[in-house]
PDB file of C-alpha atoms in Angstrom:
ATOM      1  CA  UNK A 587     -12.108  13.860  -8.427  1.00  0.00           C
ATOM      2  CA  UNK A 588     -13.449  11.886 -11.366  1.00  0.00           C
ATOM      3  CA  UNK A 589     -12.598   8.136 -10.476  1.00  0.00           C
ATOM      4  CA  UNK A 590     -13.792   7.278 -14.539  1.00  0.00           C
ATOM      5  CA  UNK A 591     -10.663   9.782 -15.487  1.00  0.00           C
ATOM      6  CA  UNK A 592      -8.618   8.596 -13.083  1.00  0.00           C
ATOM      7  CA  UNK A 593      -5.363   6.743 -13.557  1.00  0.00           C
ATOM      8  CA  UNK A 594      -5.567   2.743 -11.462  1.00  0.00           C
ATOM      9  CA  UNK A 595      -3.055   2.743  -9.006  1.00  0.00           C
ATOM     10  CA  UNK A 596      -1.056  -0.665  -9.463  1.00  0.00           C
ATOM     11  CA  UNK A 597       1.498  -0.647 -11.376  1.00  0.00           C
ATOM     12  CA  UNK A 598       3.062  -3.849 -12.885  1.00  0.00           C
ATOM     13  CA  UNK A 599       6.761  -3.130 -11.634  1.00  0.00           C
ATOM     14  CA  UNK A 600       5.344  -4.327  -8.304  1.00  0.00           C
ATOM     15  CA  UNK A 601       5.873  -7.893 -10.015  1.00  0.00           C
ATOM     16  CA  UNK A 602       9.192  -6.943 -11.463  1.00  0.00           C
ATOM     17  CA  UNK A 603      10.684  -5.967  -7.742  1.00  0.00           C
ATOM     18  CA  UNK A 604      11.719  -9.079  -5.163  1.00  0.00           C
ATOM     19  CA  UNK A 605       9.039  -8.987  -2.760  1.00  0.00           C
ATOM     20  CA  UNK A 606       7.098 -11.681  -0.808  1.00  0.00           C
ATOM     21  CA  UNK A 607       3.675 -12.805  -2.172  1.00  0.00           C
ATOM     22  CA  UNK A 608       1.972 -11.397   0.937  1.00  0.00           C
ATOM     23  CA  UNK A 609       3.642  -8.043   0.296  1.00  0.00           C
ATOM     24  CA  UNK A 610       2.863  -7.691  -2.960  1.00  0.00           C
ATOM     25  CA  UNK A 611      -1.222  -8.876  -1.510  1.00  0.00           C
ATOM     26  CA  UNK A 612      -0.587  -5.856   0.511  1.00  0.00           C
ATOM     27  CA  UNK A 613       0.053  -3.622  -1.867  1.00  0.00           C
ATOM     28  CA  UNK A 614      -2.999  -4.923  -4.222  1.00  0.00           C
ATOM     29  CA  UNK A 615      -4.887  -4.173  -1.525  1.00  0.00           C
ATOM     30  CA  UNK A 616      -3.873  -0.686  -0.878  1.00  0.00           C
ATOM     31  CA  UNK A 617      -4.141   0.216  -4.693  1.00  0.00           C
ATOM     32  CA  UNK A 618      -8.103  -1.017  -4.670  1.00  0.00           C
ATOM     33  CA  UNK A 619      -8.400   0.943  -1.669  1.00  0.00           C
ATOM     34  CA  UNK A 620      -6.667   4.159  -3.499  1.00  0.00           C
ATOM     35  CA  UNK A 621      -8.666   3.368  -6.629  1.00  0.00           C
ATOM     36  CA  UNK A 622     -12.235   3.465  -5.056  1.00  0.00           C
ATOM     37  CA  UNK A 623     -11.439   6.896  -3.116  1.00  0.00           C
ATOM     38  CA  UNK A 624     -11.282   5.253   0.496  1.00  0.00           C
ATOM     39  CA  UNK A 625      -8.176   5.812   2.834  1.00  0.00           C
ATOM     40  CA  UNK A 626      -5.299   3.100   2.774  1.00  0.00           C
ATOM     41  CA  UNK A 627      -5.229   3.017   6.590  1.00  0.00           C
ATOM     42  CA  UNK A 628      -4.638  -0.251   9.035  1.00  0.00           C
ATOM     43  CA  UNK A 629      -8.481  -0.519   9.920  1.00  0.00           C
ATOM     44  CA  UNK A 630      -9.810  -0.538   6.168  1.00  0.00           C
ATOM     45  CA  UNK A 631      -6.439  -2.837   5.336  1.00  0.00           C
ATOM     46  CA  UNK A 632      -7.224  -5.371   7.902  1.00  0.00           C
ATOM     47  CA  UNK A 633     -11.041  -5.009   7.137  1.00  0.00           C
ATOM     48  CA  UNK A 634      -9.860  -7.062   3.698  1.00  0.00           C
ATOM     49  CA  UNK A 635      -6.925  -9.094   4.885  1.00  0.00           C
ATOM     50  CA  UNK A 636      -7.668 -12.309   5.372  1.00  0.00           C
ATOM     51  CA  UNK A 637      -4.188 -13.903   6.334  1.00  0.00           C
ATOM     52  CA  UNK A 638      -2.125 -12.977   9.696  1.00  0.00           C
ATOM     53  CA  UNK A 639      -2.084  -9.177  11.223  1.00  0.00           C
ATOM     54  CA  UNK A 640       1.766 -10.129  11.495  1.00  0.00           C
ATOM     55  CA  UNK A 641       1.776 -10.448   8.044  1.00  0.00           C
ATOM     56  CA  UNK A 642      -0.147  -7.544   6.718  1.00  0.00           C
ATOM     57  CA  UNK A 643       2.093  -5.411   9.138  1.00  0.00           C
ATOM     58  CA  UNK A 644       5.023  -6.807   7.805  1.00  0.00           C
ATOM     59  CA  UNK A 645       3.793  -5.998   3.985  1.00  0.00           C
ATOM     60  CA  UNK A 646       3.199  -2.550   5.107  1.00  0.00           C
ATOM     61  CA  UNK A 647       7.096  -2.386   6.524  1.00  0.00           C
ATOM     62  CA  UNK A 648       8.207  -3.881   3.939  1.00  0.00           C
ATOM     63  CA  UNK A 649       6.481  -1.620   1.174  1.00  0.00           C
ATOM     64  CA  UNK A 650       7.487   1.441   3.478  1.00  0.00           C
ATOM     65  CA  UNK A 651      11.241   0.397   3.112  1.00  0.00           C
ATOM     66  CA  UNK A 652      11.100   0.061  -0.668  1.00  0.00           C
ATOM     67  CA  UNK A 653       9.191   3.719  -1.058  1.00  0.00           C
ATOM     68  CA  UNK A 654       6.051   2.622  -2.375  1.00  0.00           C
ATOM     69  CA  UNK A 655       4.346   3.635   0.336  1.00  0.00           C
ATOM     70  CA  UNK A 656       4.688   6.471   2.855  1.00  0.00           C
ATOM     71  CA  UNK A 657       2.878   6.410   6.469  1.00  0.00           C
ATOM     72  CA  UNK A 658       1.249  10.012   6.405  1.00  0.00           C
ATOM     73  CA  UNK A 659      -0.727  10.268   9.616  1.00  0.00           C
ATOM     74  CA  UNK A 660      -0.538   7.554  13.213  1.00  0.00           C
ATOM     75  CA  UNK A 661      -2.296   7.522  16.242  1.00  0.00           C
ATOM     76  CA  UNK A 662      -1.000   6.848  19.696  1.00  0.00           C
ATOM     77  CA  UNK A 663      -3.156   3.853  19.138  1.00  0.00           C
ATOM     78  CA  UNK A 664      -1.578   2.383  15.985  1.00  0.00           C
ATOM     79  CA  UNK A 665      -4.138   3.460  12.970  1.00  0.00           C
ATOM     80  CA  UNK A 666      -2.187   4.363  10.550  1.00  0.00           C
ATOM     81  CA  UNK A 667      -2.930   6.278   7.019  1.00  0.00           C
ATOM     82  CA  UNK A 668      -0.679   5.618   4.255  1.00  0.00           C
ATOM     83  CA  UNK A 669      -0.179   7.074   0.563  1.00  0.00           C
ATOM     84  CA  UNK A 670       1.473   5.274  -2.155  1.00  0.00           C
ATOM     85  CA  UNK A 671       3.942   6.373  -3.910  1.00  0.00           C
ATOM     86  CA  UNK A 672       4.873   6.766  -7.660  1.00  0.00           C
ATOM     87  CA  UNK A 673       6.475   4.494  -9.216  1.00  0.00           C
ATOM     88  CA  UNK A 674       9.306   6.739 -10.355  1.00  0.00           C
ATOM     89  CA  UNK A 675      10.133   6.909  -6.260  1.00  0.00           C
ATOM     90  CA  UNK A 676      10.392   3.299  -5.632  1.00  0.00           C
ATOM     91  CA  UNK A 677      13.822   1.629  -4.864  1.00  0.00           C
ATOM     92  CA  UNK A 678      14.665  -1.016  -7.142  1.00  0.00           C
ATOM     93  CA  UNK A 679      15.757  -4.740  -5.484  1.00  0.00           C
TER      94      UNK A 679
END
């Protein structure tokens, strides 16, 4: 895919919605990840969170719960790959 053609993933709703700074770091995150081609899993997100695993783990929940994102593929071991959603999907709070 052409990433120069391609549409950036973030969409400003996520500001619109009720969610916790952290979650809505998470989901930054996960949109830069989606935007430069590499897989939103738990070892590249934690690679660029810098605050609590507790944290980033809840974001991921909590962006799970509102259908922006959807866990695609998990290990035994807990490495998860995720895909985000569009926008059209998410609930609204």
């Amino acid at each position: 895919m052409d990433s120069q053609n391609q549409t950036p993933a973030m969409n400003q709703k996520i500001f619109d919605i009720s969610l916790s700074v952290e979650t809505v770091s998470v989901y930054l995150i996960c949109c830069n990840l989606s935007d430069n081609d590499m897989a939103i899993s738990t070892k590249n997100l934690s690679s660029m969170w810098n605050g609590d695993e507790a944290l980033l783990l809840e974001g991921l929940k909590d962006l799970e719960e509102q259908n922006i994102l959807r866990k695609i593929l998990s290990d035994r071991e807990g490495n998860n790959i995720y895909k985000l959603l569009d926008v059209k999907r998410w609930k609204s709070s």
